[in-house]
PDB file of C-alpha atoms in Angstrom:
ATOM      1  CA  GLY A   1      -4.912 -22.236   4.031  1.00 47.00           C
ATOM      2  CA  GLU A   2      -3.784 -21.698   0.466  1.00 43.00           C
ATOM      3  CA  SER A   3      -5.250 -21.555  -3.002  1.00 40.00           C
ATOM      4  CA  VAL A   4      -1.899 -21.150  -4.678  1.00 41.00           C
ATOM      5  CA  GLY A   5      -2.091 -19.915  -8.237  1.00 50.00           C
ATOM      6  CA  LEU A   6      -5.757 -20.687  -8.653  1.00 60.00           C
ATOM      7  CA  HIS A   7      -8.675 -18.481  -7.760  1.00 72.00           C
ATOM      8  CA  LEU A   8     -11.148 -20.306  -5.559  1.00 79.00           C
ATOM      9  CA  PRO A   9     -14.495 -18.888  -4.503  1.00 89.00           C
ATOM     10  CA  THR A  10     -14.071 -20.126  -0.936  1.00 92.00           C
ATOM     11  CA  LEU A  11     -11.160 -20.677   1.405  1.00 94.00           C
ATOM     12  CA  SER A  12     -11.286 -22.306   4.827  1.00 95.00           C
ATOM     13  CA  VAL A  13      -8.315 -21.670   7.072  1.00 95.00           C
ATOM     14  CA  GLN A  14      -7.360 -22.667  10.592  1.00 96.00           C
ATOM     15  CA  GLU A  15      -6.962 -19.788  13.028  1.00 97.00           C
ATOM     16  CA  GLY A  16      -3.307 -18.896  13.323  1.00 97.00           C
ATOM     17  CA  ASP A  17      -2.365 -20.280   9.916  1.00 96.00           C
ATOM     18  CA  ASN A  18      -1.363 -18.119   6.958  1.00 96.00           C
ATOM     19  CA  SER A  19      -3.847 -17.514   4.137  1.00 95.00           C
ATOM     20  CA  ILE A  20      -3.171 -16.939   0.478  1.00 95.00           C
ATOM     21  CA  ILE A  21      -5.907 -15.588  -1.751  1.00 95.00           C
ATOM     22  CA  ASN A  22      -5.364 -15.488  -5.486  1.00 94.00           C
ATOM     23  CA  CYS A  23      -6.726 -13.313  -8.238  1.00 93.00           C
ATOM     24  CA  ALA A  24      -6.214 -13.282 -11.975  1.00 92.00           C
ATOM     25  CA  TYR A  25      -6.731  -9.913 -13.586  1.00 89.00           C
ATOM     26  CA  SER A  26      -7.705  -9.322 -17.147  1.00 83.00           C
ATOM     27  CA  ASN A  27      -6.331  -6.029 -18.386  1.00 87.00           C
ATOM     28  CA  SER A  28      -2.623  -5.910 -19.174  1.00 88.00           C
ATOM     29  CA  ALA A  29      -2.870  -2.104 -19.162  1.00 89.00           C
ATOM     30  CA  SER A  30      -3.939  -2.021 -15.499  1.00 91.00           C
ATOM     31  CA  ASP A  31      -1.413  -0.161 -13.428  1.00 91.00           C
ATOM     32  CA  TYR A  32      -2.973  -0.061  -9.985  1.00 92.00           C
ATOM     33  CA  PHE A  33      -4.377  -2.899  -7.912  1.00 94.00           C
ATOM     34  CA  ILE A  34      -6.273  -2.963  -4.649  1.00 94.00           C
ATOM     35  CA  TRP A  35      -7.434  -5.653  -2.273  1.00 95.00           C
ATOM     36  CA  TYR A  36     -10.719  -5.015  -0.478  1.00 95.00           C
ATOM     37  CA  LYS A  37     -12.329  -6.876   2.403  1.00 96.00           C
ATOM     38  CA  GLN A  38     -16.091  -6.994   2.675  1.00 94.00           C
ATOM     39  CA  GLU A  39     -17.770  -8.097   5.855  1.00 94.00           C
ATOM     40  CA  SER A  40     -21.444  -8.911   6.029  1.00 89.00           C
ATOM     41  CA  GLY A  41     -23.593  -5.791   5.869  1.00 87.00           C
ATOM     42  CA  LYS A  42     -20.669  -3.503   5.169  1.00 91.00           C
ATOM     43  CA  GLY A  43     -19.091  -2.000   2.113  1.00 93.00           C
ATOM     44  CA  PRO A  44     -15.689  -3.002   0.740  1.00 95.00           C
ATOM     45  CA  GLN A  45     -12.890  -1.863   3.016  1.00 95.00           C
ATOM     46  CA  PHE A  46      -9.444  -1.044   1.686  1.00 93.00           C
ATOM     47  CA  ILE A  47      -6.744  -3.483   2.779  1.00 95.00           C
ATOM     48  CA  ILE A  48      -3.680  -2.831   0.673  1.00 96.00           C
ATOM     49  CA  ASP A  49      -2.747  -1.570  -2.756  1.00 94.00           C
ATOM     50  CA  ILE A  50       0.133  -1.939  -5.181  1.00 95.00           C
ATOM     51  CA  ARG A  51       1.208  -0.149  -8.332  1.00 93.00           C
ATOM     52  CA  SER A  52       2.431  -1.935 -11.412  1.00 94.00           C
ATOM     53  CA  ASN A  53       6.023  -0.789 -10.919  1.00 95.00           C
ATOM     54  CA  MET A  54       6.239  -2.967  -7.815  1.00 96.00           C
ATOM     55  CA  ASP A  55       5.964  -6.715  -7.342  1.00 96.00           C
ATOM     56  CA  LYS A  56       5.522  -6.857  -3.584  1.00 98.00           C
ATOM     57  CA  ARG A  57       4.134  -4.637  -0.874  1.00 97.00           C
ATOM     58  CA  GLN A  58       3.713  -5.351   2.800  1.00 97.00           C
ATOM     59  CA  GLY A  59       1.285  -3.999   5.338  1.00 95.00           C
ATOM     60  CA  GLN A  60       0.309  -5.040   8.808  1.00 93.00           C
ATOM     61  CA  ARG A  61      -0.114  -8.847   8.618  1.00 96.00           C
ATOM     62  CA  VAL A  62      -0.832  -8.591   4.890  1.00 98.00           C
ATOM     63  CA  THR A  63       1.358  -8.831   1.815  1.00 98.00           C
ATOM     64  CA  VAL A  64       0.325  -8.309  -1.783  1.00 98.00           C
ATOM     65  CA  LEU A  65       2.279  -9.920  -4.612  1.00 97.00           C
ATOM     66  CA  LEU A  66       1.948  -8.870  -8.235  1.00 97.00           C
ATOM     67  CA  ASN A  67       3.084 -10.949 -11.187  1.00 95.00           C
ATOM     68  CA  LYS A  68       2.501  -8.911 -14.318  1.00 93.00           C
ATOM     69  CA  THR A  69       3.854 -11.607 -16.597  1.00 92.00           C
ATOM     70  CA  VAL A  70       0.949 -13.906 -15.865  1.00 92.00           C
ATOM     71  CA  LYS A  71      -1.450 -11.170 -14.691  1.00 92.00           C
ATOM     72  CA  HIS A  72      -1.750 -12.609 -11.231  1.00 94.00           C
ATOM     73  CA  LEU A  73      -2.271 -10.934  -7.886  1.00 94.00           C
ATOM     74  CA  SER A  74      -2.242 -12.551  -4.466  1.00 96.00           C
ATOM     75  CA  LEU A  75      -2.987 -11.489  -0.927  1.00 97.00           C
ATOM     76  CA  GLN A  76      -1.223 -13.179   1.943  1.00 97.00           C
ATOM     77  CA  ILE A  77      -2.601 -12.863   5.452  1.00 97.00           C
ATOM     78  CA  ALA A  78      -0.292 -13.867   8.267  1.00 97.00           C
ATOM     79  CA  ALA A  79      -1.601 -15.552  11.408  1.00 97.00           C
ATOM     80  CA  THR A  80      -5.221 -15.504  10.278  1.00 97.00           C
ATOM     81  CA  GLN A  81      -7.699 -14.419  12.943  1.00 96.00           C
ATOM     82  CA  PRO A  82     -11.468 -14.912  13.282  1.00 96.00           C
ATOM     83  CA  GLY A  83     -11.945 -11.245  12.373  1.00 95.00           C
ATOM     84  CA  ASP A  84     -10.400 -11.971   8.993  1.00 97.00           C
ATOM     85  CA  SER A  85     -13.479 -13.944   7.950  1.00 97.00           C
ATOM     86  CA  ALA A  86     -14.977 -11.995   5.065  1.00 97.00           C
ATOM     87  CA  VAL A  87     -15.209 -11.821   1.285  1.00 94.00           C
ATOM     88  CA  TYR A  88     -12.004 -10.580  -0.311  1.00 95.00           C
ATOM     89  CA  PHE A  89     -12.020  -8.829  -3.667  1.00 94.00           C
ATOM     90  CA  CYS A  90      -9.152  -7.831  -5.860  1.00 94.00           C
ATOM     91  CA  ALA A  91      -9.675  -4.789  -8.059  1.00 93.00           C
ATOM     92  CA  GLU A  92      -7.689  -3.381 -10.950  1.00 92.00           C
ATOM     93  CA  THR A  93      -7.676  -0.085 -12.753  1.00 89.00           C
ATOM     94  CA  SER A  94      -5.789   1.760 -15.423  1.00 84.00           C
ATOM     95  CA  PHE A  95      -5.559   5.525 -15.039  1.00 72.00           C
ATOM     96  CA  GLY A  96      -6.791   5.130 -11.514  1.00 67.00           C
ATOM     97  CA  TYR A  97     -10.520   5.624 -11.761  1.00 82.00           C
ATOM     98  CA  LYS A  98     -12.949   2.887 -12.731  1.00 87.00           C
ATOM     99  CA  LEU A  99     -12.303  -0.275 -10.744  1.00 91.00           C
ATOM    100  CA  SER A 100     -12.824  -3.749 -12.187  1.00 91.00           C
ATOM    101  CA  PHE A 101     -13.428  -6.283  -9.466  1.00 92.00           C
ATOM    102  CA  GLY A 102     -12.680  -9.977  -9.342  1.00 89.00           C
ATOM    103  CA  ALA A 103     -15.284 -12.537  -8.354  1.00 86.00           C
ATOM    104  CA  GLY A 104     -14.363 -12.547  -4.685  1.00 90.00           C
ATOM    105  CA  THR A 105     -13.138 -15.219  -2.291  1.00 93.00           C
ATOM    106  CA  THR A 106     -15.048 -16.026   0.876  1.00 94.00           C
ATOM    107  CA  VAL A 107     -12.609 -16.734   3.676  1.00 96.00           C
ATOM    108  CA  THR A 108     -13.819 -18.677   6.689  1.00 96.00           C
ATOM    109  CA  VAL A 109     -11.547 -18.936   9.701  1.00 96.00           C
ATOM    110  CA  ARG A 110     -11.928 -22.102  11.794  1.00 94.00           C
ATOM    111  CA  ALA A 111     -11.332 -21.810  15.514  1.00 89.00           C
TER     112      ALA A 111
ATOM    113  CA  GLU B   1     -13.634  12.395   9.367  1.00 58.00           C
ATOM    114  CA  ALA B   2     -16.933  10.940   8.204  1.00 77.00           C
ATOM    115  CA  GLY B   3     -16.773   8.208   5.629  1.00 93.00           C
ATOM    116  CA  VAL B   4     -18.974   7.647   2.619  1.00 96.00           C
ATOM    117  CA  THR B   5     -22.568   7.386   3.753  1.00 97.00           C
ATOM    118  CA  GLN B   6     -25.473   5.890   1.848  1.00 98.00           C
ATOM    119  CA  PHE B   7     -29.189   6.074   2.423  1.00 97.00           C
ATOM    120  CA  PRO B   8     -31.274   4.028   2.788  1.00 98.00           C
ATOM    121  CA  SER B   9     -29.451   0.922   3.941  1.00 96.00           C
ATOM    122  CA  HIS B  10     -32.292  -1.265   2.715  1.00 97.00           C
ATOM    123  CA  SER B  11     -35.171  -0.712   0.334  1.00 97.00           C
ATOM    124  CA  VAL B  12     -37.903  -3.108  -0.716  1.00 98.00           C
ATOM    125  CA  ILE B  13     -40.106  -1.919  -3.558  1.00 97.00           C
ATOM    126  CA  GLU B  14     -42.537  -3.446  -5.995  1.00 97.00           C
ATOM    127  CA  LYS B  15     -41.755  -3.909  -9.640  1.00 97.00           C
ATOM    128  CA  GLY B  16     -42.631  -0.761 -11.535  1.00 97.00           C
ATOM    129  CA  GLN B  17     -42.069   1.590  -8.624  1.00 97.00           C
ATOM    130  CA  THR B  18     -39.370   4.217  -8.352  1.00 98.00           C
ATOM    131  CA  VAL B  19     -36.519   4.234  -5.881  1.00 98.00           C
ATOM    132  CA  THR B  20     -33.909   6.893  -5.223  1.00 98.00           C
ATOM    133  CA  LEU B  21     -30.645   6.054  -3.526  1.00 98.00           C
ATOM    134  CA  ARG B  22     -28.473   8.727  -1.996  1.00 98.00           C
ATOM    135  CA  CYS B  23     -24.736   8.916  -1.439  1.00 98.00           C
ATOM    136  CA  ASP B  24     -22.758  11.460   0.543  1.00 97.00           C
ATOM    137  CA  PRO B  25     -19.076  11.183  -0.340  1.00 96.00           C
ATOM    138  CA  ILE B  26     -16.169  12.067   1.884  1.00 95.00           C
ATOM    139  CA  SER B  27     -15.901  15.836   2.084  1.00 93.00           C
ATOM    140  CA  GLY B  28     -13.488  17.208  -0.480  1.00 91.00           C
ATOM    141  CA  HIS B  29     -13.553  14.151  -2.730  1.00 93.00           C
ATOM    142  CA  ASP B  30     -14.228  15.262  -6.282  1.00 93.00           C
ATOM    143  CA  ASN B  31     -14.574  11.729  -7.607  1.00 94.00           C
ATOM    144  CA  LEU B  32     -17.739   9.801  -6.848  1.00 96.00           C
ATOM    145  CA  TYR B  33     -18.579   6.354  -8.172  1.00 96.00           C
ATOM    146  CA  TRP B  34     -21.567   4.049  -8.183  1.00 98.00           C
ATOM    147  CA  TYR B  35     -21.113   0.286  -8.242  1.00 97.00           C
ATOM    148  CA  ARG B  36     -23.519  -2.611  -7.998  1.00 96.00           C
ATOM    149  CA  ARG B  37     -23.275  -6.197  -6.838  1.00 93.00           C
ATOM    150  CA  VAL B  38     -26.053  -8.425  -8.093  1.00 91.00           C
ATOM    151  CA  MET B  39     -26.874 -11.860  -6.624  1.00 81.00           C
ATOM    152  CA  GLY B  40     -23.438 -12.607  -5.156  1.00 74.00           C
ATOM    153  CA  LYS B  41     -21.622 -11.848  -8.383  1.00 83.00           C
ATOM    154  CA  GLU B  42     -18.701  -9.497  -8.725  1.00 87.00           C
ATOM    155  CA  ILE B  43     -19.026  -5.815  -8.043  1.00 92.00           C
ATOM    156  CA  LYS B  44     -19.672  -3.941 -11.289  1.00 95.00           C
ATOM    157  CA  PHE B  45     -18.953  -0.321 -12.105  1.00 95.00           C
ATOM    158  CA  LEU B  46     -21.931   1.852 -12.997  1.00 97.00           C
ATOM    159  CA  LEU B  47     -20.627   5.386 -13.354  1.00 96.00           C
ATOM    160  CA  HIS B  48     -18.115   8.004 -12.287  1.00 95.00           C
ATOM    161  CA  PHE B  49     -18.613  11.666 -11.471  1.00 96.00           C
ATOM    162  CA  VAL B  50     -15.917  14.289 -11.304  1.00 94.00           C
ATOM    163  CA  LYS B  51     -17.546  17.026  -9.280  1.00 94.00           C
ATOM    164  CA  GLU B  52     -20.938  17.464 -10.927  1.00 95.00           C
ATOM    165  CA  SER B  53     -19.944  16.078 -14.329  1.00 95.00           C
ATOM    166  CA  LYS B  54     -20.440  12.517 -15.498  1.00 95.00           C
ATOM    167  CA  GLN B  55     -16.975  11.333 -16.488  1.00 93.00           C
ATOM    168  CA  ASP B  56     -17.883   7.781 -17.388  1.00 94.00           C
ATOM    169  CA  GLU B  57     -21.324   6.209 -17.396  1.00 95.00           C
ATOM    170  CA  SER B  58     -20.422   3.175 -19.460  1.00 94.00           C
ATOM    171  CA  GLY B  59     -21.636   0.778 -16.767  1.00 95.00           C
ATOM    172  CA  MET B  60     -25.187   2.068 -16.492  1.00 96.00           C
ATOM    173  CA  PRO B  61     -27.441  -0.860 -17.466  1.00 94.00           C
ATOM    174  CA  ASN B  62     -30.156   1.062 -19.303  1.00 94.00           C
ATOM    175  CA  ASN B  63     -32.099   4.296 -19.349  1.00 95.00           C
ATOM    176  CA  ARG B  64     -34.160   3.310 -16.321  1.00 97.00           C
ATOM    177  CA  PHE B  65     -31.165   4.389 -14.249  1.00 97.00           C
ATOM    178  CA  LEU B  66     -30.463   8.073 -13.712  1.00 97.00           C
ATOM    179  CA  ALA B  67     -27.626   9.441 -11.619  1.00 98.00           C
ATOM    180  CA  GLU B  68     -27.182  13.032 -10.617  1.00 97.00           C
ATOM    181  CA  ARG B  69     -24.696  15.007  -8.582  1.00 97.00           C
ATOM    182  CA  THR B  70     -25.990  18.519  -8.425  1.00 86.00           C
ATOM    183  CA  GLY B  71     -23.494  20.968  -6.997  1.00 88.00           C
ATOM    184  CA  GLY B  72     -20.794  18.346  -6.942  1.00 86.00           C
ATOM    185  CA  THR B  73     -21.573  17.170  -3.430  1.00 93.00           C
ATOM    186  CA  TYR B  74     -23.992  14.328  -2.758  1.00 97.00           C
ATOM    187  CA  SER B  75     -25.280  12.078  -5.505  1.00 98.00           C
ATOM    188  CA  THR B  76     -28.542  10.299  -6.173  1.00 98.00           C
ATOM    189  CA  LEU B  77     -29.226   7.203  -8.237  1.00 98.00           C
ATOM    190  CA  LYS B  78     -32.807   6.806  -9.357  1.00 98.00           C
ATOM    191  CA  VAL B  79     -34.262   3.616 -10.773  1.00 97.00           C
ATOM    192  CA  GLN B  80     -37.524   4.167 -12.619  1.00 97.00           C
ATOM    193  CA  PRO B  81     -39.371   1.904 -13.156  1.00 97.00           C
ATOM    194  CA  ALA B  82     -37.653  -0.785 -11.120  1.00 97.00           C
ATOM    195  CA  GLU B  83     -37.465  -4.329 -12.473  1.00 97.00           C
ATOM    196  CA  LEU B  84     -36.774  -7.587 -10.646  1.00 96.00           C
ATOM    197  CA  GLU B  85     -33.245  -7.825 -12.060  1.00 95.00           C
ATOM    198  CA  ASP B  86     -32.343  -4.506 -10.464  1.00 97.00           C
ATOM    199  CA  SER B  87     -32.195  -6.187  -7.072  1.00 97.00           C
ATOM    200  CA  GLY B  88     -28.761  -6.112  -5.531  1.00 96.00           C
ATOM    201  CA  VAL B  89     -26.473  -4.050  -3.375  1.00 96.00           C
ATOM    202  CA  TYR B  90     -25.602  -0.603  -4.675  1.00 98.00           C
ATOM    203  CA  PHE B  91     -22.333   0.837  -3.463  1.00 97.00           C
ATOM    204  CA  CYS B  92     -21.103   4.364  -3.642  1.00 97.00           C
ATOM    205  CA  ALA B  93     -17.419   5.243  -3.383  1.00 96.00           C
ATOM    206  CA  SER B  94     -15.384   8.410  -3.454  1.00 95.00           C
ATOM    207  CA  SER B  95     -11.773   9.324  -3.968  1.00 92.00           C
ATOM    208  CA  GLN B  96      -9.702  12.480  -3.825  1.00 88.00           C
ATOM    209  CA  ASP B  97      -7.755  11.681  -6.962  1.00 78.00           C
ATOM    210  CA  THR B  98      -6.551   8.597  -8.760  1.00 68.00           C
ATOM    211  CA  GLY B  99      -6.080   5.638  -6.524  1.00 71.00           C
ATOM    212  CA  ARG B 100      -7.717   4.526  -3.316  1.00 85.00           C
ATOM    213  CA  ALA B 101     -11.494   4.686  -3.355  1.00 90.00           C
ATOM    214  CA  PHE B 102     -13.459   4.560  -0.112  1.00 92.00           C
ATOM    215  CA  PHE B 103     -16.766   2.745  -0.144  1.00 95.00           C
ATOM    216  CA  GLY B 104     -20.021   3.296   1.678  1.00 97.00           C
ATOM    217  CA  GLN B 105     -21.893   0.497   3.404  1.00 96.00           C
ATOM    218  CA  GLY B 106     -24.183   0.013   0.432  1.00 97.00           C
ATOM    219  CA  THR B 107     -27.926   0.072  -0.154  1.00 97.00           C
ATOM    220  CA  ARG B 108     -29.566  -3.314  -0.479  1.00 96.00           C
ATOM    221  CA  LEU B 109     -32.361  -2.992  -3.019  1.00 97.00           C
ATOM    222  CA  THR B 110     -34.966  -5.710  -3.307  1.00 97.00           C
ATOM    223  CA  VAL B 111     -37.530  -5.495  -6.090  1.00 97.00           C
ATOM    224  CA  VAL B 112     -40.517  -7.813  -5.615  1.00 97.00           C
TER     225      VAL B 112
END
């Protein structure tokens, strides 16, 4: 399941496949970026972050890529599982305080 | 360690009434934030406290919204009088310094 380069509000992915979620950010001065996962009835949960002096960062089953030239951020989820179904938000900030969130992508994992 | 807690989890009030939302940040976090998500749109910043001081309240919609953080611990967000367009999910978050903010589960406010 991919939405390469383009932000889509929804993404349907087969269980076990890799997912790519895209986000375009607006502020060229932003120096810190975070991906959050929000499940129904819960608040946003931190997934992974990246600072502007990096272009890639890996976590457990997740990778964030940052392209400052085109102001693009992506989240890759390896071997997507049913528990990955949620709304995913990217957020950006400069000076590390106020977060500006993207529109969110609803990921649905098909069994 | 307890996370960010918000109370109540849901509130349904009539237009014109007053509602007060409460947020208890993670202990030791000086930074406390309020955000709001309205009708499935993106999450929007409301304001930022550093201890008991308002650092940035540029996102507050209008003067019907009042946030306080007396003593620099928990915070309240009062909406008075509530209007229909105030319906949404109000999130509180806290952070120790710049960087990762931890969010509460949110308060779903419905104004009828």
